[in-house]
Tab-separated table of C-alpha atoms in Angstrom:
chain	number	residue	atom	x	y	z
A	1	MET	CA	23.873	-10.697	14.560
A	2	ALA	CA	26.306	-11.817	11.886
A	3	TYR	CA	29.699	-13.772	12.116
A	4	ALA	CA	33.229	-12.558	11.142
A	5	MET	CA	36.240	-14.351	10.107
A	6	ARG	CA	39.089	-13.307	11.441
A	7	PRO	CA	42.799	-13.889	9.494
A	8	PRO	CA	44.033	-17.086	10.491
A	9	GLN	CA	46.714	-16.993	13.348
A	10	THR	CA	49.198	-20.091	14.020
A	11	GLY	CA	48.666	-21.193	17.326
A	12	LEU	CA	51.097	-22.727	19.907
A	13	MET	CA	52.034	-26.551	17.962
A	14	GLY	CA	52.509	-23.622	14.650
A	15	ASP	CA	49.162	-24.562	13.204
A	16	HIS	CA	46.671	-22.271	11.601
A	17	LEU	CA	43.483	-21.463	13.760
A	18	THR	CA	40.094	-19.647	12.408
A	19	ILE	CA	38.189	-17.625	14.959
A	20	MET	CA	34.512	-16.734	14.299
A	21	THR	CA	33.816	-13.918	15.976
A	22	SER	CA	30.045	-12.294	16.189
A	23	VAL	CA	30.066	-8.947	14.642
A	24	PRO	CA	26.304	-6.943	14.954
A	25	ASN	CA	24.606	-5.915	11.840
A	26	ILE	CA	25.153	-2.065	11.278
A	27	ALA	CA	22.800	-0.411	9.170
A	28	PRO	CA	23.557	1.576	6.054
A	29	LEU	CA	23.829	5.047	6.053
A	30	ALA	CA	21.492	5.408	3.744
A	31	THR	CA	18.469	3.546	5.545
A	32	MET	CA	18.586	6.646	8.077
A	33	GLN	CA	17.670	8.794	5.616
A	34	SER	CA	14.388	10.963	5.704
A	35	ALA	CA	11.134	8.992	4.293
A	36	SER	CA	10.721	12.453	2.063
A	37	ASP	CA	13.870	10.592	0.169
A	38	MET	CA	12.906	6.876	0.398
A	39	ALA	CA	9.906	5.225	-0.690
A	40	GLY	CA	9.873	1.563	-0.842
A	41	GLU	CA	8.138	-1.488	0.348
A	42	SER	CA	8.778	-2.723	4.311
A	43	VAL	CA	9.880	-5.956	3.655
A	44	VAL	CA	11.021	-8.269	6.969
A	45	THR	CA	15.082	-9.629	7.169
A	46	PRO	CA	16.149	-12.940	8.009
A	47	ASP	CA	17.319	-11.925	11.185
A	48	GLY	CA	14.048	-10.361	12.025
A	49	ARG	CA	14.683	-6.335	10.618
A	50	ARG	CA	12.905	-4.232	8.545
A	51	GLY	CA	14.154	-2.881	5.514
A	52	VAL	CA	13.611	-1.752	2.227
A	53	LYS	CA	13.736	-3.473	-1.132
A	54	LYS	CA	16.908	-2.866	-2.919
A	55	GLU	CA	15.465	-2.525	-5.583
A	56	ASP	CA	12.545	-0.268	-4.540
A	57	ARG	CA	14.611	2.213	-2.946
A	58	ILE	CA	14.984	5.846	-3.819
A	59	PRO	CA	18.748	7.247	-4.625
A	60	GLN	CA	19.337	10.353	-2.262
A	61	TRP	CA	19.614	13.674	-3.813
A	62	GLY	CA	23.341	15.188	-4.538
A	63	TYR	CA	24.492	17.980	-3.903
A	64	HIS	CA	24.465	19.264	-8.142
A	65	GLU	CA	21.485	17.361	-8.289
A	66	THR	CA	20.125	19.677	-5.444
A	67	LYS	CA	21.433	22.994	-7.049
A	68	GLU	CA	19.928	22.110	-10.750
A	69	PHE	CA	16.497	21.234	-9.146
A	70	ILE	CA	16.609	24.548	-7.433
A	71	ALA	CA	17.507	26.569	-10.165
A	72	ILE	CA	14.579	24.836	-12.336
A	73	ARG	CA	12.651	25.721	-9.473
A	74	ALA	CA	13.852	29.412	-9.402
A	75	GLU	CA	12.562	29.569	-13.145
A	76	LEU	CA	8.991	28.515	-12.538
A	77	GLU	CA	8.663	30.616	-9.279
A	78	LYS	CA	6.431	33.130	-11.603
A	79	ASP	CA	4.180	30.217	-12.621
A	80	PHE	CA	4.109	28.849	-9.040
A	81	THR	CA	2.548	32.363	-7.707
A	82	GLN	CA	0.227	32.774	-10.527
A	83	THR	CA	-1.693	29.765	-10.353
A	84	LYS	CA	-3.124	27.196	-7.531
A	85	ARG	CA	-2.709	23.596	-9.766
A	86	ASN	CA	0.831	22.993	-9.263
A	87	LYS	CA	0.816	19.483	-10.514
A	88	THR	CA	1.641	20.082	-13.783
A	89	LEU	CA	4.222	22.703	-12.862
A	90	TRP	CA	6.063	19.702	-11.040
A	91	GLU	CA	5.796	17.295	-13.246
A	92	LEU	CA	7.633	20.078	-16.062
A	93	ILE	CA	10.511	20.267	-13.240
A	94	SER	CA	10.410	16.382	-13.568
A	95	GLY	CA	10.402	16.338	-17.389
A	96	LYS	CA	13.589	19.188	-17.171
A	97	MET	CA	15.258	17.155	-14.612
A	98	LYS	CA	15.168	14.345	-16.639
A	99	GLU	CA	16.278	16.055	-19.376
A	100	LYS	CA	19.362	16.980	-17.200
A	101	SER	CA	20.040	12.875	-16.798
A	102	TYR	CA	18.001	12.822	-13.410
A	103	ARG	CA	15.467	10.554	-12.732
A	104	ARG	CA	13.004	12.404	-10.496
A	105	SER	CA	9.150	12.156	-10.118
A	106	ALA	CA	6.796	14.726	-9.778
A	107	ASP	CA	6.011	13.418	-6.169
A	108	GLN	CA	9.833	13.061	-5.553
A	109	CYS	CA	10.717	17.120	-6.527
A	110	LYS	CA	7.442	18.256	-4.632
A	111	CYS	CA	8.574	16.525	-1.485
A	112	LYS	CA	12.335	17.903	-1.572
A	113	TRP	CA	10.802	21.104	-2.054
A	114	LYS	CA	9.053	20.987	1.010
A	115	ASN	CA	11.631	19.929	2.842
A	116	LEU	CA	14.540	22.354	1.301
A	117	VAL	CA	11.639	25.044	2.487
A	118	ASN	CA	11.409	23.766	5.958
A	119	ARG	CA	15.526	23.867	6.116
A	120	TYR	CA	15.366	27.130	4.989
A	121	LYS	CA	12.606	28.069	7.641
A	122	GLY	CA	14.589	26.674	10.528
A	123	LYS	CA	18.087	28.480	9.019
A	124	GLU	CA	16.232	31.855	9.336
A	125	THR	CA	14.799	31.649	12.459
A	126	SER	CA	18.354	30.128	14.142
A	127	GLU	CA	21.714	31.348	14.446
A	128	PRO	CA	23.182	32.881	10.870
A	129	ASP	CA	26.351	31.305	11.433
A	130	ASN	CA	25.046	27.861	11.583
A	131	GLY	CA	25.071	26.924	7.893
A	132	ARG	CA	25.068	23.053	8.164
A	133	GLN	CA	21.261	23.268	8.719
A	134	CYS	CA	20.743	24.557	5.113
A	135	PRO	CA	23.723	24.398	2.673
A	136	PHE	CA	21.602	25.986	0.316
A	137	PHE	CA	20.196	29.023	1.846
A	138	GLU	CA	21.441	31.952	-0.699
A	139	GLU	CA	19.823	29.917	-3.362
A	140	LEU	CA	16.477	30.023	-1.460
A	141	HIS	CA	16.547	33.396	-0.265
A	142	THR	CA	16.990	34.702	-3.311
A	143	ILE	CA	14.091	32.588	-4.208
A	144	PHE	CA	12.094	34.306	-1.445
A	145	VAL	CA	12.798	37.684	-2.018
A	146	GLU	CA	12.340	37.799	-5.624
A	147	ARG	CA	8.464	36.121	-4.211
A	148	ALA	CA	7.960	39.022	-2.108
A	149	LYS	CA	9.031	41.772	-4.920
A	150	ASN	CA	6.305	39.590	-7.571
A	151	MET	CA	3.580	39.854	-4.818
A	152	ASP	CA	4.224	43.732	-4.125
A	153	ARG	CA	4.070	43.992	-7.549
A	154	LEU	CA	0.996	42.319	-8.251
A	155	LEU	CA	-0.756	44.071	-5.257
A	156	LEU	CA	0.722	47.451	-7.026
A	157	GLU	CA	-1.002	46.549	-10.800
A	158	SER	CA	-4.301	44.823	-8.922
A	159	GLU	CA	-5.205	48.782	-7.183
A	160	PRO	CA	-6.396	51.280	-9.906
A	161	GLY	CA	-4.792	54.964	-9.695
A	162	SER	CA	-2.339	53.675	-6.424
A	163	ARG	CA	0.838	55.306	-7.030
A	164	PRO	CA	4.238	54.268	-4.825
A	165	LYS	CA	4.622	56.411	-1.470
A	166	LYS	CA	7.612	58.761	-1.687
A	167	LYS	CA	9.663	59.769	1.665
A	168	VAL	CA	9.097	63.453	1.954
A	169	LYS	CA	12.435	64.767	2.870
A	170	ARG	CA	12.814	67.148	5.864
A	171	GLY	CA	14.355	70.079	3.764
A	172	GLU	CA	11.372	70.096	1.475
A	173	LEU	CA	9.062	72.989	1.210
A	174	LYS	CA	5.105	73.818	1.733
A	175	LEU	CA	3.016	74.175	-0.918
A	176	SER	CA	1.246	77.223	-2.055
A	177	ASP	CA	-2.169	77.949	-2.734
A	178	GLU	CA	-1.610	77.803	-6.706
A	179	ASP	CA	-0.004	74.511	-6.275
A	180	THR	CA	-2.439	72.946	-3.648
A	181	GLU	CA	-5.531	73.899	-5.828
A	182	GLU	CA	-3.896	72.187	-8.816
A	183	GLU	CA	-2.847	69.178	-6.722
A	184	GLU	CA	-6.971	69.263	-5.678
A	185	GLU	CA	-7.749	69.425	-9.100
A	186	ASN	CA	-5.108	66.832	-10.339
A	187	LYS	CA	-7.126	64.475	-7.160
A	188	ASP	CA	-10.691	65.344	-8.647
A	189	ASP	CA	-9.507	64.323	-12.042
A	190	ASP	CA	-8.006	60.841	-10.840
A	191	GLU	CA	-11.521	60.359	-8.980
A	192	ASP	CA	-13.426	60.802	-12.283
A	193	GLU	CA	-11.077	58.646	-13.658
A	194	ARG	CA	-11.353	56.511	-10.784
A	195	LEU	CA	-14.880	56.635	-10.782
A	196	GLN	CA	-14.988	56.371	-14.793
A	197	ARG	CA	-12.701	52.962	-14.418
A	198	ARG	CA	-14.862	51.408	-11.617
A	199	LYS	CA	-18.267	52.173	-14.185
A	200	LYS	CA	-15.801	50.723	-17.081
A	201	ARG	CA	-15.093	47.384	-14.835
A	202	LYS	CA	-18.435	46.930	-13.464
A	203	SER	CA	-20.107	47.393	-16.995
A	204	ASP	CA	-17.432	44.744	-18.155
A	205	LYS	CA	-18.037	42.422	-15.261
A	206	GLU	CA	-21.967	42.632	-16.362
A	207	ARG	CA	-21.279	41.826	-19.859
A	208	GLN	CA	-19.676	38.903	-18.376
A	209	ARG	CA	-22.251	37.785	-16.605
A	210	VAL	CA	-24.694	38.182	-19.145
A	211	THR	CA	-22.694	36.265	-21.440
A	212	ALA	CA	-21.811	33.859	-19.068
A	213	ASP	CA	-25.226	33.513	-18.137
A	214	LYS	CA	-26.249	33.053	-21.880
A	215	TYR	CA	-23.475	30.448	-22.166
A	216	ARG	CA	-24.673	28.455	-19.367
A	217	ALA	CA	-28.538	28.479	-20.339
A	218	ASN	CA	-27.323	27.644	-23.955
A	219	SER	CA	-25.337	24.787	-22.423
A	220	MET	CA	-27.952	23.938	-20.290
A	221	GLN	CA	-30.275	23.624	-23.322
A	222	GLU	CA	-28.416	21.578	-25.461
A	223	VAL	CA	-27.620	19.325	-22.777
A	224	LEU	CA	-31.651	18.979	-22.482
A	225	GLU	CA	-31.977	18.776	-26.023
A	226	ASP	CA	-29.482	16.126	-26.178
A	227	PHE	CA	-31.098	14.579	-23.384
A	228	PHE	CA	-34.002	14.355	-24.627
A	229	GLN	CA	-33.144	12.977	-27.936
A	230	GLN	CA	-31.542	10.129	-26.455
A	231	GLN	CA	-34.609	9.601	-24.274
A	232	LEU	CA	-36.721	9.262	-27.578
A	233	LYS	CA	-33.975	6.649	-29.455
A	234	ALA	CA	-34.383	4.633	-26.450
A	235	GLU	CA	-37.926	5.017	-26.277
A	236	ALA	CA	-38.149	4.027	-30.145
A	237	MET	CA	-36.099	0.960	-29.684
A	238	TRP	CA	-37.942	-0.428	-26.129
A	239	ARG	CA	-40.842	0.079	-28.885
A	240	ASP	CA	-39.376	-1.601	-31.888
A	241	ILE	CA	-38.377	-4.431	-29.401
A	242	LEU	CA	-41.822	-4.995	-27.595
A	243	ASP	CA	-43.410	-4.984	-31.248
A	244	SER	CA	-41.099	-7.366	-32.247
A	245	ARG	CA	-41.573	-9.477	-29.217
A	246	GLU	CA	-45.338	-9.332	-29.560
A	247	MET	CA	-45.540	-10.310	-33.492
A	248	ASP	CA	-43.098	-13.288	-31.865
A	249	ARG	CA	-45.806	-14.109	-29.504
A	250	ARG	CA	-48.755	-13.950	-31.888
A	251	LEU	CA	-46.730	-16.125	-34.284
A	252	LYS	CA	-46.298	-18.831	-31.687
A	253	GLU	CA	-50.045	-18.514	-30.854
A	254	ARG	CA	-51.172	-19.250	-34.034
A	255	GLU	CA	-48.926	-22.169	-34.261
A	256	TRP	CA	-50.233	-23.533	-30.822
A	257	GLN	CA	-53.852	-23.191	-32.024
A	258	LYS	CA	-53.239	-25.160	-35.472
A	259	ASN	CA	-51.278	-27.611	-33.482
A	260	MET	CA	-54.539	-27.790	-30.923
A	261	GLU	CA	-56.741	-28.091	-33.286
A	262	PHE	CA	-55.208	-30.778	-35.242
A	263	LEU	CA	-54.864	-32.925	-32.201
A	264	GLU	CA	-58.691	-32.038	-31.390
A	265	HIS	CA	-59.263	-33.674	-35.086
A	266	ASP	CA	-57.111	-36.468	-34.531
A	267	ARG	CA	-58.815	-37.058	-31.200
A	268	ILE	CA	-62.370	-37.036	-32.761
A	269	ALA	CA	-61.579	-39.278	-35.836
A	270	ARG	CA	-59.930	-41.959	-33.307
A	271	GLU	CA	-62.928	-41.710	-31.291
A	272	HIS	CA	-65.145	-42.381	-34.163
A	273	ALA	CA	-62.744	-45.127	-35.183
A	274	TRP	CA	-63.327	-46.734	-31.491
A	275	ARG	CA	-67.239	-45.922	-31.571
A	276	GLU	CA	-67.510	-47.709	-35.551
A	277	ARG	CA	-65.245	-50.922	-34.083
A	278	GLU	CA	-67.415	-50.836	-30.851
A	279	ASP	CA	-70.676	-51.190	-32.698
A	280	GLU	CA	-69.371	-53.731	-35.125
A	281	TRP	CA	-68.552	-55.751	-32.109
A	282	ARG	CA	-71.794	-55.237	-30.628
A	283	GLU	CA	-73.619	-56.558	-33.538
A	284	ARG	CA	-71.433	-59.706	-33.928
A	285	GLU	CA	-72.136	-60.513	-30.225
A	286	GLU	CA	-75.677	-60.109	-31.238
A	287	LEU	CA	-75.613	-62.042	-34.147
A	288	ARG	CA	-73.444	-64.779	-32.209
A	289	ALA	CA	-76.059	-65.037	-29.075
A	290	GLU	CA	-78.892	-65.248	-31.793
A	291	LYS	CA	-77.294	-68.541	-32.999
A	292	GLN	CA	-76.205	-69.976	-29.902
A	293	ASP	CA	-80.073	-69.470	-28.564
A	294	GLU	CA	-81.183	-71.013	-32.123
A	295	ILE	CA	-78.667	-73.984	-31.466
A	296	PHE	CA	-80.270	-74.212	-27.706
A	297	ALA	CA	-83.867	-74.336	-29.129
A	298	GLN	CA	-83.136	-77.372	-31.421
A	299	LEU	CA	-81.245	-79.221	-29.239
A	300	PHE	CA	-83.862	-78.846	-26.511
A	301	THR	CA	-86.984	-79.713	-29.483
A	302	LYS	CA	-84.584	-82.745	-30.167
A	303	TYR	CA	-84.316	-83.827	-26.475
A	304	ALA	CA	-88.041	-83.349	-25.825
A	305	GLN	CA	-88.811	-85.383	-29.172
A	306	ARG	CA	-86.845	-87.957	-28.006
A	307	ASN	CA	-88.143	-88.660	-24.630
A	308	ALA	CA	-91.776	-88.286	-25.889
A	309	SER	CA	-91.152	-91.399	-28.294
A	310	ARG	CA	-89.967	-93.254	-25.499
């Protein structure tokens, strides 16, 4: 709900009054167009309504733009009937539209064409005077009539020896015996030619199949050779990596052995020095004990002699 400002009105006392009236929001006509002509991100407006971002909204197709689009599509009708992958053709149509100053993507052109075809079908099945349903009926009708003619022409060209049927008039005379014999001979010749063509087509197909099989086998062999070469390269690379790692391991092991030998020699030297110090200490202890015993013996003899003299 939005509020609109009415023009100021003069009250009873001569002063101006401003009246606020509530006016419902009216969605623009562009927001009611079909999903094929719009593509944008859905957003929520402050009043709780859903809409499309203004910068993501795609403009409607104009009358002249649609006519240019139908003309470009008619130029490529033969290409559309001959191929099943139409993505490149729609991109080509988009490029031609850009050349005419109409910026339309391939998906937009494809969607627009579907809508036009649906409108054409609806107009074709409805009343012929109802021209409002498909304003481009004549252009589309010309395209589809030309498509039907092309399909008939392709069918006639695909069937060998086929001839267009002619309507027989009522006043046409019957054929004589000679004419029938000539016609039978011509038919036999046509049959022989048809058989030769079939044999030739079969031989061509067989030759193409053999060449395709050879090409497939050669390509498969090349793929296998490439695979084996890659395997050999990978194995050689891994072998080099393993050899380098083994060499590093051996170097580290030798260094570790040298360090252990050095530590062992150091331990033996320390133990030998400790034993030598231990032996020296024992010798000193023994000498001190002997001296102590001698001193005690001398003191004891002196004491004994003193007691004896008394």
